[in-house]
Amino acid sequence: MISKKNKADVLLGLQWGDEGKGKIVDVLTPEYNVVARFQGGPNAGHTLEFDNKKYILHTIPSGIFHADNVNLIGNGVVIDPMIFNKELISINLPLKTIKNRLLISRKAHLIIPSHKLLDAALEHSKGESKIGSTLKGIGPAYTDKIARSGLRLGNLLQSDFREQYAILTESHLHKARALGFDTDTVKLDGLTFNEYEKKWFEGAEILKQFPMVDSELFVNNALNDGLKFLAEGAQGSLLDIDFGSYPFVTSSNTIAAGACTGLGLAPSSIGKVYGIFKAYCTRVGSGPFPTELFDENGHILRKEGNEFGSTTGRPRRCGWLDLPALRYSVMINGVTSLIMTKVDVLNGFDEFNACIAYIYKGGEIDYIPFEYDSEEIKPVYKTFKGWKASLEKFEKYDELPQTLLDYIKYIEDFTGVKVSILSTGPDRSETIMK
Ligand code: GDP
Ligand code: IMO
Ligand code: MG
């Protein structure tokens, strides 16, 4: 008899990142056996709050705090051993426990210190038009992957790793100097290059102790064995290298297709696609953001939503929900179920807006044009009535204030997908299932 293979569910961000992926993955983890990251690296900052504690994960999947789960870092992820090691310490679990719960693909690429240096050099050379990168070395590491010159986790175990490392480092230093960048005085996360490199190799020794797997074999065996699998996206669809607001994007495929290439998952093995979005919009770094607010409302969203980057601490740009952009993300990912977060941040508004179309070159359009530039595009807004109430006492979806239910219904009709989960606060417990 042919056994029935399970499908893997995917959860990913539909905006410019920071939609609350970490919190929701942690909430959903008890329904799954395996949680896996498939792309991005330490540019991600996924926040989890429970038992009055707060954790920020960068490389480690957000299922790590559940004793019965396996977590996997897939081949599509880029890993900085120095940051990985810091993260291991920050999550405050015994190293032995983490080793029992975490597997890493030997095909995942390494971010080496000179990738970070090159990231800084490239941003510096761009001047005013810089991307606003997190400067974690993401772009240069993926560049090396595509250029077929990168180093992978499995290379760490080879006897000539130091030589491979030295050759790659030298080529990065050469490029950075050619950009006129001072490579002698550069600081990486506040450390000199040599100090960073020393900590990087210490981290690499720890990383080598983790079980290395071929994620494509692990994933498919797990599905064949009937295990339940959740793939956790990083960043958001509007930061996708192909479909985001290029060039103001990250360097990986953040969309559902990225779960296939970043884990070794066949497209036919994808089950549900959870698309997560905030009740408004935020963005860190540069790039178009048509609904960005520069007025008091923007300040309120930033203050109430505590909109400061989990990875860099930078204030996040805030604005109203952009529905044409959301619908685009729903389409590109084949979203089957929506998750709406940070609904509580709108509690104090008498009324608020959502963008339902754009004015572009004198006409109205309801899609994202190639020249997705905020100077050119003016949002068309629809105003919604607020609920002016705390959502703390609500546990059941149907009992929520009618004006909030009306807002959700409008979003569902606009995107064609139902909302299945609402998040009304940062804690695990502040979650309403429909
Ligand atoms: P991620 O990158 O998608 O995991 O999101 P981040 O962790 O970078 O940013 C989301 C922030 O909002 C974190 O500080 C979370 O603790 C917080 N958060 C998540 N869900 C909610 C919510 O429903 N309401 C509020 N007020 N905060 C939330
Ligand atoms: P999570 O997973 C928000 C943004 C950066 C910058 C651009 C490129 O927490 O949602 P990079 O470091 O990748 O070269 O930066 O992408 N960015 C994020 N913004 N959340 C993230 O991750 C992000 N990761 C990268 O701010 O604009
Ligand atoms: Mg984040």
Tab-separated table of C-alpha atoms and ligand atoms in Angstrom, residues 17-19 21 43-47 310-311 316, ligand 3:
chain	number	residue	atom	x	y	z
A	17	GLY	CA	8.450	42.061	7.880
A	18	ASP	CA	7.835	42.234	11.632
A	19	GLU	CA	4.199	41.170	11.281
A	21	LYS	CA	5.583	35.769	12.808
A	43	ASN	CA	18.483	40.108	9.652
A	44	ALA	CA	15.309	38.563	11.103
A	45	GLY	CA	14.187	39.354	14.629
A	46	HIS	CA	11.264	37.208	15.801
A	47	THR	CA	9.863	38.149	19.207
A	310	SER	CA	13.814	43.764	16.985
A	311	THR	CA	17.215	43.342	15.329
A	316	ARG	CA	9.959	51.558	12.236
B	3	MG	MG	11.094	41.065	13.132
